[in-house]
């Protein structure tokens, strides 16, 4: 994993190059998905102007999805700053629904966020909303962009039989 110094303001991110490791593990069973995403990034340029950085990100999650395309998710996106010795622990609860917009599936979601721990002066609560285009297996099979070799061979064989 790499961190690039692209923020335009110190409040938006670190102006440092960084590198680190990332791992994820999850289980899906009977509509439930649960697992953890984790990473750690260290600064690599050690400039005096911005100091050092060393941060661990932990995102345990649990989600339940219905056959109708609705999902409810609880997670935290916790960060520990090893240099400042401070935690940021937002707890997130969201609901999402898959809908068709313009004939394409899109996931609409909304949620609330509460910080159980944050640096002094940090946020205490918030909301979030998103719209994410999705691609189902059925969409991929019928897309001009995706060509499945077995399906293409079967279609070619059917055309030869009918000719």
PDB file of C-alpha atoms in Angstrom:
ATOM      1  CA  UNK A   1       0.000   0.000   0.000  1.00  0.00           C
ATOM      2  CA  UNK A   2       1.259   3.476  -0.832  1.00  0.00           C
ATOM      3  CA  UNK A   3       0.350   6.918   0.473  1.00  0.00           C
ATOM      4  CA  UNK A   4       0.836   9.864  -1.890  1.00  0.00           C
ATOM      5  CA  UNK A   5       1.044  13.492  -0.672  1.00  0.00           C
ATOM      6  CA  UNK A   6      -1.988  14.756  -2.622  1.00  0.00           C
ATOM      7  CA  UNK A   7      -3.930  16.675   0.041  1.00  0.00           C
ATOM      8  CA  UNK A   8      -4.403  20.377  -0.552  1.00  0.00           C
ATOM      9  CA  UNK A   9      -4.792  21.145   3.171  1.00  0.00           C
ATOM     10  CA  UNK A  10      -3.302  19.647   6.357  1.00  0.00           C
ATOM     11  CA  UNK A  11      -6.847  18.929   7.589  1.00  0.00           C
ATOM     12  CA  UNK A  12      -7.482  16.674   4.587  1.00  0.00           C
ATOM     13  CA  UNK A  13      -4.449  14.440   4.907  1.00  0.00           C
ATOM     14  CA  UNK A  14      -0.731  14.121   5.377  1.00  0.00           C
ATOM     15  CA  UNK A  15       1.598  15.749   2.865  1.00  0.00           C
ATOM     16  CA  UNK A  16       3.945  12.771   2.991  1.00  0.00           C
ATOM     17  CA  UNK A  17       4.870   9.729   1.039  1.00  0.00           C
ATOM     18  CA  UNK A  18       4.155   6.527   2.916  1.00  0.00           C
ATOM     19  CA  UNK A  19       4.183   2.780   2.444  1.00  0.00           C
ATOM     20  CA  UNK A  20       2.791  -0.126   4.357  1.00  0.00           C
ATOM     21  CA  UNK A  21       0.959  -3.409   4.431  1.00  0.00           C
ATOM     22  CA  UNK A  22      -2.727  -4.301   4.041  1.00  0.00           C
ATOM     23  CA  UNK A  23      -4.755  -7.411   4.752  1.00  0.00           C
ATOM     24  CA  UNK A  24      -8.403  -8.401   4.597  1.00  0.00           C
ATOM     25  CA  UNK A  25     -10.317 -11.493   5.612  1.00  0.00           C
ATOM     26  CA  UNK A  26     -14.044 -12.137   5.370  1.00  0.00           C
ATOM     27  CA  UNK A  27     -16.670 -14.848   5.560  1.00  0.00           C
ATOM     28  CA  UNK A  28     -19.992 -14.894   3.676  1.00  0.00           C
ATOM     29  CA  UNK A  29     -22.719 -17.213   4.872  1.00  0.00           C
ATOM     30  CA  UNK A  30     -26.549 -17.157   4.613  1.00  0.00           C
ATOM     31  CA  UNK A  31     -26.771 -13.440   3.775  1.00  0.00           C
ATOM     32  CA  UNK A  32     -24.182 -12.465   6.407  1.00  0.00           C
ATOM     33  CA  UNK A  33     -20.760 -11.014   5.625  1.00  0.00           C
ATOM     34  CA  UNK A  34     -18.278 -10.363   8.387  1.00  0.00           C
ATOM     35  CA  UNK A  35     -14.582  -9.760   8.593  1.00  0.00           C
ATOM     36  CA  UNK A  36     -11.785  -7.234   8.991  1.00  0.00           C
ATOM     37  CA  UNK A  37      -9.713  -4.936   6.828  1.00  0.00           C
ATOM     38  CA  UNK A  38      -6.444  -3.716   8.368  1.00  0.00           C
ATOM     39  CA  UNK A  39      -3.436  -1.741   7.238  1.00  0.00           C
ATOM     40  CA  UNK A  40      -0.443   0.129   8.585  1.00  0.00           C
ATOM     41  CA  UNK A  41       1.406   2.975   6.873  1.00  0.00           C
ATOM     42  CA  UNK A  42       4.787   4.446   7.786  1.00  0.00           C
ATOM     43  CA  UNK A  43       6.133   7.716   6.364  1.00  0.00           C
ATOM     44  CA  UNK A  44       9.112   7.188   4.074  1.00  0.00           C
ATOM     45  CA  UNK A  45      10.418  10.714   3.499  1.00  0.00           C
ATOM     46  CA  UNK A  46      10.910  11.801   7.144  1.00  0.00           C
ATOM     47  CA  UNK A  47      10.870  15.510   6.285  1.00  0.00           C
ATOM     48  CA  UNK A  48      11.234  17.852   9.278  1.00  0.00           C
ATOM     49  CA  UNK A  49       8.432  20.041   7.893  1.00  0.00           C
ATOM     50  CA  UNK A  50       5.771  17.325   8.277  1.00  0.00           C
ATOM     51  CA  UNK A  51       7.410  15.019  10.814  1.00  0.00           C
ATOM     52  CA  UNK A  52       7.000  11.272  10.889  1.00  0.00           C
ATOM     53  CA  UNK A  53       3.790   9.331  10.528  1.00  0.00           C
ATOM     54  CA  UNK A  54       2.887   5.835  11.615  1.00  0.00           C
ATOM     55  CA  UNK A  55      -0.786   4.896  11.534  1.00  0.00           C
ATOM     56  CA  UNK A  56      -2.780   1.680  11.890  1.00  0.00           C
ATOM     57  CA  UNK A  57      -6.249   1.380  10.333  1.00  0.00           C
ATOM     58  CA  UNK A  58      -8.702  -1.299  11.551  1.00  0.00           C
ATOM     59  CA  UNK A  59     -12.108  -1.886   9.966  1.00  0.00           C
ATOM     60  CA  UNK A  60     -14.057  -4.792  11.441  1.00  0.00           C
ATOM     61  CA  UNK A  61     -17.451  -5.152   9.749  1.00  0.00           C
ATOM     62  CA  UNK A  62     -20.665  -7.159   9.794  1.00  0.00           C
ATOM     63  CA  UNK A  63     -23.399  -6.897   7.165  1.00  0.00           C
ATOM     64  CA  UNK A  64     -26.676  -8.655   6.441  1.00  0.00           C
ATOM     65  CA  UNK A  65     -28.071  -8.684   2.884  1.00  0.00           C
ATOM     66  CA  UNK A  66     -31.609  -9.673   1.929  1.00  0.00           C
ATOM     67  CA  UNK A  67     -32.555 -11.409  -1.332  1.00  0.00           C
ATOM     68  CA  UNK A  68     -34.340  -8.165  -2.331  1.00  0.00           C
ATOM     69  CA  UNK A  69     -31.073  -6.211  -2.486  1.00  0.00           C
ATOM     70  CA  UNK A  70     -31.247  -4.457   0.901  1.00  0.00           C
ATOM     71  CA  UNK A  71     -28.292  -4.588   3.266  1.00  0.00           C
ATOM     72  CA  UNK A  72     -27.633  -3.332   6.788  1.00  0.00           C
ATOM     73  CA  UNK A  73     -24.005  -2.835   7.808  1.00  0.00           C
ATOM     74  CA  UNK A  74     -22.229  -2.018  11.064  1.00  0.00           C
ATOM     75  CA  UNK A  75     -18.521  -1.242  11.078  1.00  0.00           C
ATOM     76  CA  UNK A  76     -15.840   0.936  12.543  1.00  0.00           C
ATOM     77  CA  UNK A  77     -13.081   2.704  10.624  1.00  0.00           C
ATOM     78  CA  UNK A  78     -10.626   3.077  13.502  1.00  0.00           C
ATOM     79  CA  UNK A  79      -7.220   4.699  13.157  1.00  0.00           C
ATOM     80  CA  UNK A  80      -4.432   4.741  15.726  1.00  0.00           C
ATOM     81  CA  UNK A  81      -1.777   7.433  15.247  1.00  0.00           C
ATOM     82  CA  UNK A  82       1.369   5.948  16.806  1.00  0.00           C
ATOM     83  CA  UNK A  83       3.224   9.287  16.760  1.00  0.00           C
ATOM     84  CA  UNK A  84       0.485  11.339  18.495  1.00  0.00           C
ATOM     85  CA  UNK A  85      -0.687   8.262  20.488  1.00  0.00           C
ATOM     86  CA  UNK A  86      -4.337   9.035  19.639  1.00  0.00           C
ATOM     87  CA  UNK A  87      -7.299   6.924  18.535  1.00  0.00           C
ATOM     88  CA  UNK A  88     -10.047   7.941  16.129  1.00  0.00           C
ATOM     89  CA  UNK A  89     -12.926   5.436  16.411  1.00  0.00           C
ATOM     90  CA  UNK A  90     -16.038   6.218  14.353  1.00  0.00           C
ATOM     91  CA  UNK A  91     -18.873   3.671  14.620  1.00  0.00           C
ATOM     92  CA  UNK A  92     -20.952   3.436  11.425  1.00  0.00           C
ATOM     93  CA  UNK A  93     -24.443   2.041  10.829  1.00  0.00           C
ATOM     94  CA  UNK A  94     -25.781   2.119   7.274  1.00  0.00           C
ATOM     95  CA  UNK A  95     -28.615   0.796   5.129  1.00  0.00           C
ATOM     96  CA  UNK A  96     -28.239   0.222   1.389  1.00  0.00           C
ATOM     97  CA  UNK A  97     -30.561  -0.773  -1.447  1.00  0.00           C
ATOM     98  CA  UNK A  98     -29.808  -1.883  -4.998  1.00  0.00           C
ATOM     99  CA  UNK A  99     -32.038  -0.049  -7.506  1.00  0.00           C
ATOM    100  CA  UNK A 100     -32.064   0.320 -11.292  1.00  0.00           C
ATOM    101  CA  UNK A 101     -31.202   3.762 -12.653  1.00  0.00           C
ATOM    102  CA  UNK A 102     -31.181   4.063 -16.405  1.00  0.00           C
ATOM    103  CA  UNK A 103     -31.424   0.287 -16.640  1.00  0.00           C
ATOM    104  CA  UNK A 104     -28.209  -0.215 -14.631  1.00  0.00           C
ATOM    105  CA  UNK A 105     -27.950  -1.438 -11.029  1.00  0.00           C
ATOM    106  CA  UNK A 106     -26.841   1.206  -8.519  1.00  0.00           C
ATOM    107  CA  UNK A 107     -26.444   0.802  -4.763  1.00  0.00           C
ATOM    108  CA  UNK A 108     -27.861   3.750  -2.788  1.00  0.00           C
ATOM    109  CA  UNK A 109     -26.827   3.929   0.847  1.00  0.00           C
ATOM    110  CA  UNK A 110     -27.227   6.210   3.850  1.00  0.00           C
ATOM    111  CA  UNK A 111     -25.925   5.950   7.366  1.00  0.00           C
ATOM    112  CA  UNK A 112     -25.052   7.570  10.644  1.00  0.00           C
ATOM    113  CA  UNK A 113     -21.686   7.836  12.356  1.00  0.00           C
ATOM    114  CA  UNK A 114     -20.777   8.319  16.009  1.00  0.00           C
ATOM    115  CA  UNK A 115     -17.208   8.746  17.266  1.00  0.00           C
ATOM    116  CA  UNK A 116     -16.671   6.691  20.415  1.00  0.00           C
ATOM    117  CA  UNK A 117     -13.146   8.156  20.618  1.00  0.00           C
ATOM    118  CA  UNK A 118     -11.444  10.973  18.756  1.00  0.00           C
ATOM    119  CA  UNK A 119      -8.560  13.411  19.228  1.00  0.00           C
ATOM    120  CA  UNK A 120      -9.304  16.576  21.233  1.00  0.00           C
ATOM    121  CA  UNK A 121     -11.590  18.826  19.188  1.00  0.00           C
ATOM    122  CA  UNK A 122     -12.516  15.930  16.887  1.00  0.00           C
ATOM    123  CA  UNK A 123     -15.967  15.200  15.538  1.00  0.00           C
ATOM    124  CA  UNK A 124     -18.640  13.487  17.600  1.00  0.00           C
ATOM    125  CA  UNK A 125     -21.320  12.553  15.025  1.00  0.00           C
ATOM    126  CA  UNK A 126     -22.026  12.628  11.319  1.00  0.00           C
ATOM    127  CA  UNK A 127     -24.010  11.254   8.399  1.00  0.00           C
ATOM    128  CA  UNK A 128     -23.003   9.765   5.079  1.00  0.00           C
ATOM    129  CA  UNK A 129     -24.720   8.899   1.815  1.00  0.00           C
ATOM    130  CA  UNK A 130     -23.476   7.349  -1.404  1.00  0.00           C
ATOM    131  CA  UNK A 131     -24.479   6.052  -4.819  1.00  0.00           C
ATOM    132  CA  UNK A 132     -22.285   3.298  -6.272  1.00  0.00           C
ATOM    133  CA  UNK A 133     -22.685   1.714  -9.715  1.00  0.00           C
ATOM    134  CA  UNK A 134     -22.591  -2.073  -9.451  1.00  0.00           C
ATOM    135  CA  UNK A 135     -22.164  -4.951 -11.871  1.00  0.00           C
ATOM    136  CA  UNK A 136     -23.887  -8.253 -11.216  1.00  0.00           C
ATOM    137  CA  UNK A 137     -22.858 -11.553 -12.775  1.00  0.00           C
ATOM    138  CA  UNK A 138     -25.925 -11.374 -15.027  1.00  0.00           C
ATOM    139  CA  UNK A 139     -24.918  -7.893 -16.224  1.00  0.00           C
ATOM    140  CA  UNK A 140     -21.397  -9.123 -16.984  1.00  0.00           C
ATOM    141  CA  UNK A 141     -22.766 -12.057 -19.042  1.00  0.00           C
ATOM    142  CA  UNK A 142     -24.889  -9.712 -21.179  1.00  0.00           C
ATOM    143  CA  UNK A 143     -22.349  -6.895 -21.453  1.00  0.00           C
ATOM    144  CA  UNK A 144     -20.423  -6.130 -24.612  1.00  0.00           C
ATOM    145  CA  UNK A 145     -17.415  -5.530 -22.357  1.00  0.00           C
ATOM    146  CA  UNK A 146     -17.314  -9.030 -20.872  1.00  0.00           C
ATOM    147  CA  UNK A 147     -16.825 -12.076 -23.075  1.00  0.00           C
ATOM    148  CA  UNK A 148     -17.014 -15.425 -21.331  1.00  0.00           C
ATOM    149  CA  UNK A 149     -15.161 -18.026 -23.444  1.00  0.00           C
ATOM    150  CA  UNK A 150     -17.421 -20.968 -22.540  1.00  0.00           C
ATOM    151  CA  UNK A 151     -20.600 -18.990 -23.242  1.00  0.00           C
ATOM    152  CA  UNK A 152     -19.125 -17.745 -26.530  1.00  0.00           C
ATOM    153  CA  UNK A 153     -18.252 -21.317 -27.576  1.00  0.00           C
ATOM    154  CA  UNK A 154     -21.788 -22.524 -26.742  1.00  0.00           C
ATOM    155  CA  UNK A 155     -23.357 -19.669 -28.718  1.00  0.00           C
ATOM    156  CA  UNK A 156     -21.112 -20.397 -31.696  1.00  0.00           C
ATOM    157  CA  UNK A 157     -22.044 -24.124 -31.565  1.00  0.00           C
ATOM    158  CA  UNK A 158     -25.796 -23.253 -31.448  1.00  0.00           C
ATOM    159  CA  UNK A 159     -25.407 -20.985 -34.492  1.00  0.00           C
ATOM    160  CA  UNK A 160     -23.628 -23.764 -36.433  1.00  0.00           C
ATOM    161  CA  UNK A 161     -26.425 -26.264 -35.612  1.00  0.00           C
ATOM    162  CA  UNK A 162     -29.170 -23.919 -36.798  1.00  0.00           C
ATOM    163  CA  UNK A 163     -27.352 -22.956 -40.014  1.00  0.00           C
TER     164      UNK A 163
END
